[in-house]
PDB file of C-alpha atoms in Angstrom:
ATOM      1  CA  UNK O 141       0.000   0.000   0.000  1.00  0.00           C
ATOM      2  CA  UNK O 142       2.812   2.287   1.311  1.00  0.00           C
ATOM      3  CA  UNK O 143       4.734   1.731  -2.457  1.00  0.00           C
ATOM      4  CA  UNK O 144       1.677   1.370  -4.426  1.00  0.00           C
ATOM      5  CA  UNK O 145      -0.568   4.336  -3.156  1.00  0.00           C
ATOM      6  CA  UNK O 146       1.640   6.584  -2.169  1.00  0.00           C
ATOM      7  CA  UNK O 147      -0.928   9.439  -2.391  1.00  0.00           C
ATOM      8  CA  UNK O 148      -3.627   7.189  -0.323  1.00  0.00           C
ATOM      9  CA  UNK O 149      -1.092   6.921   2.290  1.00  0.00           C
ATOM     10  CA  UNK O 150      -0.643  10.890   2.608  1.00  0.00           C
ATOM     11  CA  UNK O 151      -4.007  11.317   2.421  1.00  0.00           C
ATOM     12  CA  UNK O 152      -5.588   8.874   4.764  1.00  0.00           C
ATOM     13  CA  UNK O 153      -3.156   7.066   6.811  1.00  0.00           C
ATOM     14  CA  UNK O 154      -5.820   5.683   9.328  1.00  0.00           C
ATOM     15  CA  UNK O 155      -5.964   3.059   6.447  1.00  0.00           C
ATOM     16  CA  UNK O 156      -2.275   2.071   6.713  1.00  0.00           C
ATOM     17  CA  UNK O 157      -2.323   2.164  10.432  1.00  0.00           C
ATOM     18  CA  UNK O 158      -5.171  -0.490  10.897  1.00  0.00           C
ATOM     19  CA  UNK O 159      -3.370  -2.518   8.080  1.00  0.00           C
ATOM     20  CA  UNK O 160      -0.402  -2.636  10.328  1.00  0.00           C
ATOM     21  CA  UNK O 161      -2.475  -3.127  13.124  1.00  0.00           C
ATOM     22  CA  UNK O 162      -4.282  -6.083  12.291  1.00  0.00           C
ATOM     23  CA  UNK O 163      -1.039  -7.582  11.254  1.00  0.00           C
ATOM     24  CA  UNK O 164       0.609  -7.045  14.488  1.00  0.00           C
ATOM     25  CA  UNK O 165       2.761  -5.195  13.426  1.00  0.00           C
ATOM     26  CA  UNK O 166       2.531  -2.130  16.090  1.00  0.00           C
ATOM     27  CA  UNK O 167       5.571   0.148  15.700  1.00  0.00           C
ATOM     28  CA  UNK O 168       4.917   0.596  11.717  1.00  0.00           C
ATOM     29  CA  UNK O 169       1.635   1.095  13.129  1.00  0.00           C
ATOM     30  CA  UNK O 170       1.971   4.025  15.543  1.00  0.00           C
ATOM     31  CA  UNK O 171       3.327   6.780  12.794  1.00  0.00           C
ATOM     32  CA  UNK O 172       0.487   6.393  10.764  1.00  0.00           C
ATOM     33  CA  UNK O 173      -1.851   6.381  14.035  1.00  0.00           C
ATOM     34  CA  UNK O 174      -0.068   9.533  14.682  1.00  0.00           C
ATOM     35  CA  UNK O 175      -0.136  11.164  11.605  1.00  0.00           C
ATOM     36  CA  UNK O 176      -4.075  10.582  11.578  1.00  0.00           C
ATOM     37  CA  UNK O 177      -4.324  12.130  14.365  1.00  0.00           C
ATOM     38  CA  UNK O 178      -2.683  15.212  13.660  1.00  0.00           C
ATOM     39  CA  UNK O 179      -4.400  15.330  10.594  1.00  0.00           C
ATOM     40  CA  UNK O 180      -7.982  14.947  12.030  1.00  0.00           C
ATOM     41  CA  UNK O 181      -6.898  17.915  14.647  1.00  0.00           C
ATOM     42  CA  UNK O 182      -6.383  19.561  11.490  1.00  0.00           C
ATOM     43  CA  UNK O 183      -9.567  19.494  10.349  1.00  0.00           C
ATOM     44  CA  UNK O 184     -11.068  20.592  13.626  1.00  0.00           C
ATOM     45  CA  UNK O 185     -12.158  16.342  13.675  1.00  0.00           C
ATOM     46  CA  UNK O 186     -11.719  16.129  17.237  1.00  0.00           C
ATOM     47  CA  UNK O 187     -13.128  12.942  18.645  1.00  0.00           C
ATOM     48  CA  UNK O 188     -11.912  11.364  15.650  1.00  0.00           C
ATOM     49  CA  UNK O 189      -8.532  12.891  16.707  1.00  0.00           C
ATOM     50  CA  UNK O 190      -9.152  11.499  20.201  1.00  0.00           C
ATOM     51  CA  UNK O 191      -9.900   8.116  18.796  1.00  0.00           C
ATOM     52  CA  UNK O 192      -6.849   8.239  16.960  1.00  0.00           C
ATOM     53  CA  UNK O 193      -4.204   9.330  18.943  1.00  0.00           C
ATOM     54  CA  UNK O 194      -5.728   6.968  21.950  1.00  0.00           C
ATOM     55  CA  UNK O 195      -5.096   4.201  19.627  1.00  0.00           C
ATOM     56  CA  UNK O 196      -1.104   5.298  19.351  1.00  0.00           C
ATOM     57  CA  UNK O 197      -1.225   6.329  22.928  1.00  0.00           C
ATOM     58  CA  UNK O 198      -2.429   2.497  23.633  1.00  0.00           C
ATOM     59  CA  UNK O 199       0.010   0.651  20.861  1.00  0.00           C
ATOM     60  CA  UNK O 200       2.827   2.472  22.421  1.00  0.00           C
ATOM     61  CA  UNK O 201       2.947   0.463  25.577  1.00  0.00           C
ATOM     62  CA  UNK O 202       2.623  -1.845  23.671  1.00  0.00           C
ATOM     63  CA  UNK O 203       5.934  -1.736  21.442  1.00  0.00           C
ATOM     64  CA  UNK O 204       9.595  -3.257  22.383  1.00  0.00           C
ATOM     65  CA  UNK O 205      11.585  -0.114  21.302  1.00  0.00           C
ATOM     66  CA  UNK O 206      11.445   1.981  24.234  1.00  0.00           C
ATOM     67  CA  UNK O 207      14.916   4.514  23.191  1.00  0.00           C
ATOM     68  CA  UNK O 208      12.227   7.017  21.525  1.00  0.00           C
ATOM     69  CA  UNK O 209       9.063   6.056  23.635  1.00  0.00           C
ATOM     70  CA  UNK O 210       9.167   9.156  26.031  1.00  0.00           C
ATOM     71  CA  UNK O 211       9.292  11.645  22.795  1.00  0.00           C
ATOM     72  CA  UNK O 212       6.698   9.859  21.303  1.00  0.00           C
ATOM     73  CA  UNK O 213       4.215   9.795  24.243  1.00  0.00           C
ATOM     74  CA  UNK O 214       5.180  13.213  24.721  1.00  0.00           C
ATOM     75  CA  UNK O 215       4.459  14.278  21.290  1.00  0.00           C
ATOM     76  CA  UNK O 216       1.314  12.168  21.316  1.00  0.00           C
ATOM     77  CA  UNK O 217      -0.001  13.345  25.028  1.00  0.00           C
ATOM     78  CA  UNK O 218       0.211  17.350  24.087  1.00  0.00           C
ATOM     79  CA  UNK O 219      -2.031  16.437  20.487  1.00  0.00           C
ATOM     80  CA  UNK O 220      -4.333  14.454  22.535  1.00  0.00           C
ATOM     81  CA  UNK O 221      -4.244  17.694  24.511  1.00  0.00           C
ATOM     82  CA  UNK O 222      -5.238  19.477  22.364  1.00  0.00           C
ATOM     83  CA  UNK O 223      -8.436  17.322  21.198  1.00  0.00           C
ATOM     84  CA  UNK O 224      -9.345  16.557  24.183  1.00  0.00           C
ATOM     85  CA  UNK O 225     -10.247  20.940  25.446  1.00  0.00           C
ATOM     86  CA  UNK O 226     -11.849  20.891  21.773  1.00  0.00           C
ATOM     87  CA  UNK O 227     -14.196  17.980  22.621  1.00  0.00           C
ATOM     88  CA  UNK O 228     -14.533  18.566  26.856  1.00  0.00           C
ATOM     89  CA  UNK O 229     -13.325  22.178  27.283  1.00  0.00           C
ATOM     90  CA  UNK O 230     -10.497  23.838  28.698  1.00  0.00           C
ATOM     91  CA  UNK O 231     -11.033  22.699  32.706  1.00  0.00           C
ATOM     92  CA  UNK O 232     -12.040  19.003  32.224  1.00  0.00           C
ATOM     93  CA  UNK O 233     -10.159  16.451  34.554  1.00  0.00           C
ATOM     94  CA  UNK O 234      -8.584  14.185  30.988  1.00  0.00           C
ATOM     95  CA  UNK O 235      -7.321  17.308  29.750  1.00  0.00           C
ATOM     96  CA  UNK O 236      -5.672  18.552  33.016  1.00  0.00           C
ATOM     97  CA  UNK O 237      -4.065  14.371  33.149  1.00  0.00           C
ATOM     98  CA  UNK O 238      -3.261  14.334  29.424  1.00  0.00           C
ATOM     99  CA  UNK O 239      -0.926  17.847  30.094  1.00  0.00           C
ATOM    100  CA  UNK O 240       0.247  16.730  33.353  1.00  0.00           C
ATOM    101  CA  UNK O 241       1.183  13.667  31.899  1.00  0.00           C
ATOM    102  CA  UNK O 242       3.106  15.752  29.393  1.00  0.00           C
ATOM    103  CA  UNK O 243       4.693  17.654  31.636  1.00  0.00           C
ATOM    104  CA  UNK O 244       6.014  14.498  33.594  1.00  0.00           C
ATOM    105  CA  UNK O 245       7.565  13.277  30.276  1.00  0.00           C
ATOM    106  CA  UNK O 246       9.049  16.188  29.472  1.00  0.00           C
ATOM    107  CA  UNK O 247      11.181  16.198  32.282  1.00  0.00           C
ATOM    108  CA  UNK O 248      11.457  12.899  32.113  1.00  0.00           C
ATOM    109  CA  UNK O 249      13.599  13.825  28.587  1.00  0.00           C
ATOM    110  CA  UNK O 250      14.981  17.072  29.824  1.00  0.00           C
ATOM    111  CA  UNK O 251      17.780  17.148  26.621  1.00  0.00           C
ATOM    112  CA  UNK O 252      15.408  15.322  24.254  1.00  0.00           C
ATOM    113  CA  UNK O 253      16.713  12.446  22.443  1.00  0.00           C
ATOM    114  CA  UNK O 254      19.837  12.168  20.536  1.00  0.00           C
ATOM    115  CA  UNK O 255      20.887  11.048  17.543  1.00  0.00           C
ATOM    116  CA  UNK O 256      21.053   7.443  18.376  1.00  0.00           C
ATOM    117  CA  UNK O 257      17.161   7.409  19.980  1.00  0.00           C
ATOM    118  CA  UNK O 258      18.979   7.269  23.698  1.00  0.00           C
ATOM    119  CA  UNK O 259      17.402  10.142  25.771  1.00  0.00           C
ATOM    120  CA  UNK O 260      20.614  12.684  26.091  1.00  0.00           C
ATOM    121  CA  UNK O 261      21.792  13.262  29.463  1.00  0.00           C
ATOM    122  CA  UNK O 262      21.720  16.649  31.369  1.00  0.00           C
ATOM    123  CA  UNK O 263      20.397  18.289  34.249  1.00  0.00           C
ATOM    124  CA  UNK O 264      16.286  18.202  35.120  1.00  0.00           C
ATOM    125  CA  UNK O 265      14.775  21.574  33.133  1.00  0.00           C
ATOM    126  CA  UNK O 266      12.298  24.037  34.634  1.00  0.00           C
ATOM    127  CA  UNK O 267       8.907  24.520  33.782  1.00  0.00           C
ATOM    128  CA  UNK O 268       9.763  27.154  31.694  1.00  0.00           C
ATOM    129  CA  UNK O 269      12.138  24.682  29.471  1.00  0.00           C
ATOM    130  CA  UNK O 270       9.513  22.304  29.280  1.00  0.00           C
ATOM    131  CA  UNK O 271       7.039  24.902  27.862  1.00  0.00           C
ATOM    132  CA  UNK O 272       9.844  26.017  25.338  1.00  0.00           C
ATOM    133  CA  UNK O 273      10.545  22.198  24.084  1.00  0.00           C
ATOM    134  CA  UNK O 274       6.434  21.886  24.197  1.00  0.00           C
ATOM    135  CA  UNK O 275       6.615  25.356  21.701  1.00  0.00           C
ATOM    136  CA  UNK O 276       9.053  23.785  19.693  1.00  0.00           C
ATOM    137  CA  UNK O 277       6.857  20.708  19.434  1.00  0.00           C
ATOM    138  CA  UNK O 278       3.740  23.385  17.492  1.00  0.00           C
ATOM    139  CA  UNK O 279       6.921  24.975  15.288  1.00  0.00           C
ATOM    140  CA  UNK O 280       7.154  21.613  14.085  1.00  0.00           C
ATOM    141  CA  UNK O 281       3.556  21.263  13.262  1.00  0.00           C
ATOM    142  CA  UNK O 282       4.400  24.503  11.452  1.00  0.00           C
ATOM    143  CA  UNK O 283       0.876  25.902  13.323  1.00  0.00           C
ATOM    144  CA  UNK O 284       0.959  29.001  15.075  1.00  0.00           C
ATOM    145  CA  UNK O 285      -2.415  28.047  16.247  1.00  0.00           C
ATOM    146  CA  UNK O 286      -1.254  24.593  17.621  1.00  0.00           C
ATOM    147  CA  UNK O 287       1.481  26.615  19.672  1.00  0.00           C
ATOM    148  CA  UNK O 288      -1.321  28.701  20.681  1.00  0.00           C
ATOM    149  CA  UNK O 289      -3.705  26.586  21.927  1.00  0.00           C
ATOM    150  CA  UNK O 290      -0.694  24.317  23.480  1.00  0.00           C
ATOM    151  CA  UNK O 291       0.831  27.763  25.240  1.00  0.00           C
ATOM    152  CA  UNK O 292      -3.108  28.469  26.492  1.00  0.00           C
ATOM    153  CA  UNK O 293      -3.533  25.097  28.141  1.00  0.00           C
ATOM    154  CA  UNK O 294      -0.153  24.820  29.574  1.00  0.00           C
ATOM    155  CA  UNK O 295      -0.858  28.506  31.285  1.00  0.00           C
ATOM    156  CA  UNK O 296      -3.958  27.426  32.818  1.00  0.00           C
ATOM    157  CA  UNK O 297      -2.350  24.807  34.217  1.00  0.00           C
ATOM    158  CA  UNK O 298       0.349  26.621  35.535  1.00  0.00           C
ATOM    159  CA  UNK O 299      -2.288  29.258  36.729  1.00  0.00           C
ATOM    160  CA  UNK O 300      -4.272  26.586  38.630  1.00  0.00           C
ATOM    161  CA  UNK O 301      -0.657  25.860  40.168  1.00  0.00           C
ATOM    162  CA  UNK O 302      -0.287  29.435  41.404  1.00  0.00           C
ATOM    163  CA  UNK O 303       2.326  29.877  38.832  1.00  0.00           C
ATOM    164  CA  UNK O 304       1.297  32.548  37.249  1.00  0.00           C
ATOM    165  CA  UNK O 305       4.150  34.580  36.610  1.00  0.00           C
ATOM    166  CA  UNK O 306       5.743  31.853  34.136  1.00  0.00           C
ATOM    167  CA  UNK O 307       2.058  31.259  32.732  1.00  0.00           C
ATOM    168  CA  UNK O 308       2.262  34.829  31.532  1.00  0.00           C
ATOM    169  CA  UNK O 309       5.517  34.762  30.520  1.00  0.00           C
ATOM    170  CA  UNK O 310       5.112  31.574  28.103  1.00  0.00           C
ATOM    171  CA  UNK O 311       1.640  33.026  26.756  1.00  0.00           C
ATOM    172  CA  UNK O 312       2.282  36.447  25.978  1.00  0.00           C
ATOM    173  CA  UNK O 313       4.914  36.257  23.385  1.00  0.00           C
ATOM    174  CA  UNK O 314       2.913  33.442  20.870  1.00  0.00           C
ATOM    175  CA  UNK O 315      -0.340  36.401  21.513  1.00  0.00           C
ATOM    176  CA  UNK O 316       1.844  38.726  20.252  1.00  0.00           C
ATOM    177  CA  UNK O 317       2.603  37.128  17.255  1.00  0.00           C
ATOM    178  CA  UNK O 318      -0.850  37.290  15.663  1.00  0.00           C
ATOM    179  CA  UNK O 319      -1.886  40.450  13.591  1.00  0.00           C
ATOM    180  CA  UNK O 320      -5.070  39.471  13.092  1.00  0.00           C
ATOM    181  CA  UNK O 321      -8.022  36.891  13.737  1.00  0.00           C
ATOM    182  CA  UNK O 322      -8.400  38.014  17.233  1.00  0.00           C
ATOM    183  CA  UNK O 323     -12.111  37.248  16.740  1.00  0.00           C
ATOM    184  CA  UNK O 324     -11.045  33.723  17.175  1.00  0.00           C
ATOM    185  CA  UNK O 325     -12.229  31.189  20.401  1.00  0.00           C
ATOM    186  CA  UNK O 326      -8.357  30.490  20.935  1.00  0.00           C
ATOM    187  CA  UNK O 327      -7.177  34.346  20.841  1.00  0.00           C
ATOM    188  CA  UNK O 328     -10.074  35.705  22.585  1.00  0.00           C
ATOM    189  CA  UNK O 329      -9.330  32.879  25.459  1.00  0.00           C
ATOM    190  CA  UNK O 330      -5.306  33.889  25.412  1.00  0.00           C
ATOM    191  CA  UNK O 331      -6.479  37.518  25.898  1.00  0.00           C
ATOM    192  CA  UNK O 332      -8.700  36.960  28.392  1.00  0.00           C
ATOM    193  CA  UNK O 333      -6.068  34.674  30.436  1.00  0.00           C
ATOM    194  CA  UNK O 334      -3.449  37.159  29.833  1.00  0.00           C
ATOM    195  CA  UNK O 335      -5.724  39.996  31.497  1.00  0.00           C
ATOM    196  CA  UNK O 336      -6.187  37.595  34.448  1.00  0.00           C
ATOM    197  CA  UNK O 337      -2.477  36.786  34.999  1.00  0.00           C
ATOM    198  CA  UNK O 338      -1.460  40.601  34.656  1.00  0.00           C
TER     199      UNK O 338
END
């Protein structure tokens, strides 16, 4: 499928996922699990984005290579994330887990992993690191919006945790990016958190 249809595979890789799936073949599986569910946030298809990245969340534990498994969940926890306030809102208990879980991993990989898939070794980071390798996480999405979002929900945690100096300071420079659509749910919210923290 992957050789034949390449185009298929771009376009709907829930296909090649349950292929690999039903094979047993589980870490072939997960990137195209993954990729769906990216893709389905995309599209503002949220519980099909749950569904999705569930499915990779659950096929993770699941696989023998565990080098890259941190990044992965990581990666995997903050989309979910992101789903999950689309589909429950911004204050529901599996969002608050799903970013606290992120959190947790991402000091649990405070260098990130290196070139050979071994996490790199170096001292534990600060909340404020772990928000910056979270940002870098939407720049790789290439969506200002995904940073957004993932900035907002990451602040209100931190603002539940009486943290609310580094919640500002994380949110305020991805709202200042944006020139315009500030009739939007996400940049209304942002502005409306950023009054409260100030």
């Amino acid at each position: 499928m992957e050789t034949r249809f390449p185009d298929l595979v771009q376009t709907e890789p829930e296909l090649v996922a349950h292929r690999y799936t039903e094979a047993g073949c589980t870490e072939q599986a997960l990137p195209y699990w993954q990729r769906a569910g990216q893709q389905a946030l995309q599209r503002s298809a949220n519980l099909e984005a749950v569904r999705r990245l569930t499915t990779a969340l659950e096929l993770l534990v699941t696989c023998s290579d565990t080098s890259t498994w941190a990044q992965q969940e990581l990666e995997l926890q903050i989309a979910l994330g992101q789903a999950l306030m689309a589909t429950k809102g911004y204050t529901a208990p599996e969002v608050e887990q799903t970013y606290a879980r992120a959190r947790a991993l991402c000091q649990q990989v405070p260098g990130g992993i290196s070139r050979s898939g071994a996490p790199s070794p170096s001292r534990q980071p600060s909340g404020t690191a772990c928000a910056a390798r979270t940002r870098r996480l939407g720049c790789r999405q290439q969506a200002k919006s995904w940073e957004l979002r993932t900035a907002l929900s990451l602040s209100r945690l931190w603002q539940q945790e009486g943290k609310r100096a580094e919640a500002y300071e994380l949110l305020a420079p991805i709202y200042g990016w944006f020139t315009e659509g500030f009739d939007t749910a996400d940049l209304q919210d942002a502005k409306a958190l950023l009054e409260e923290l100030a």
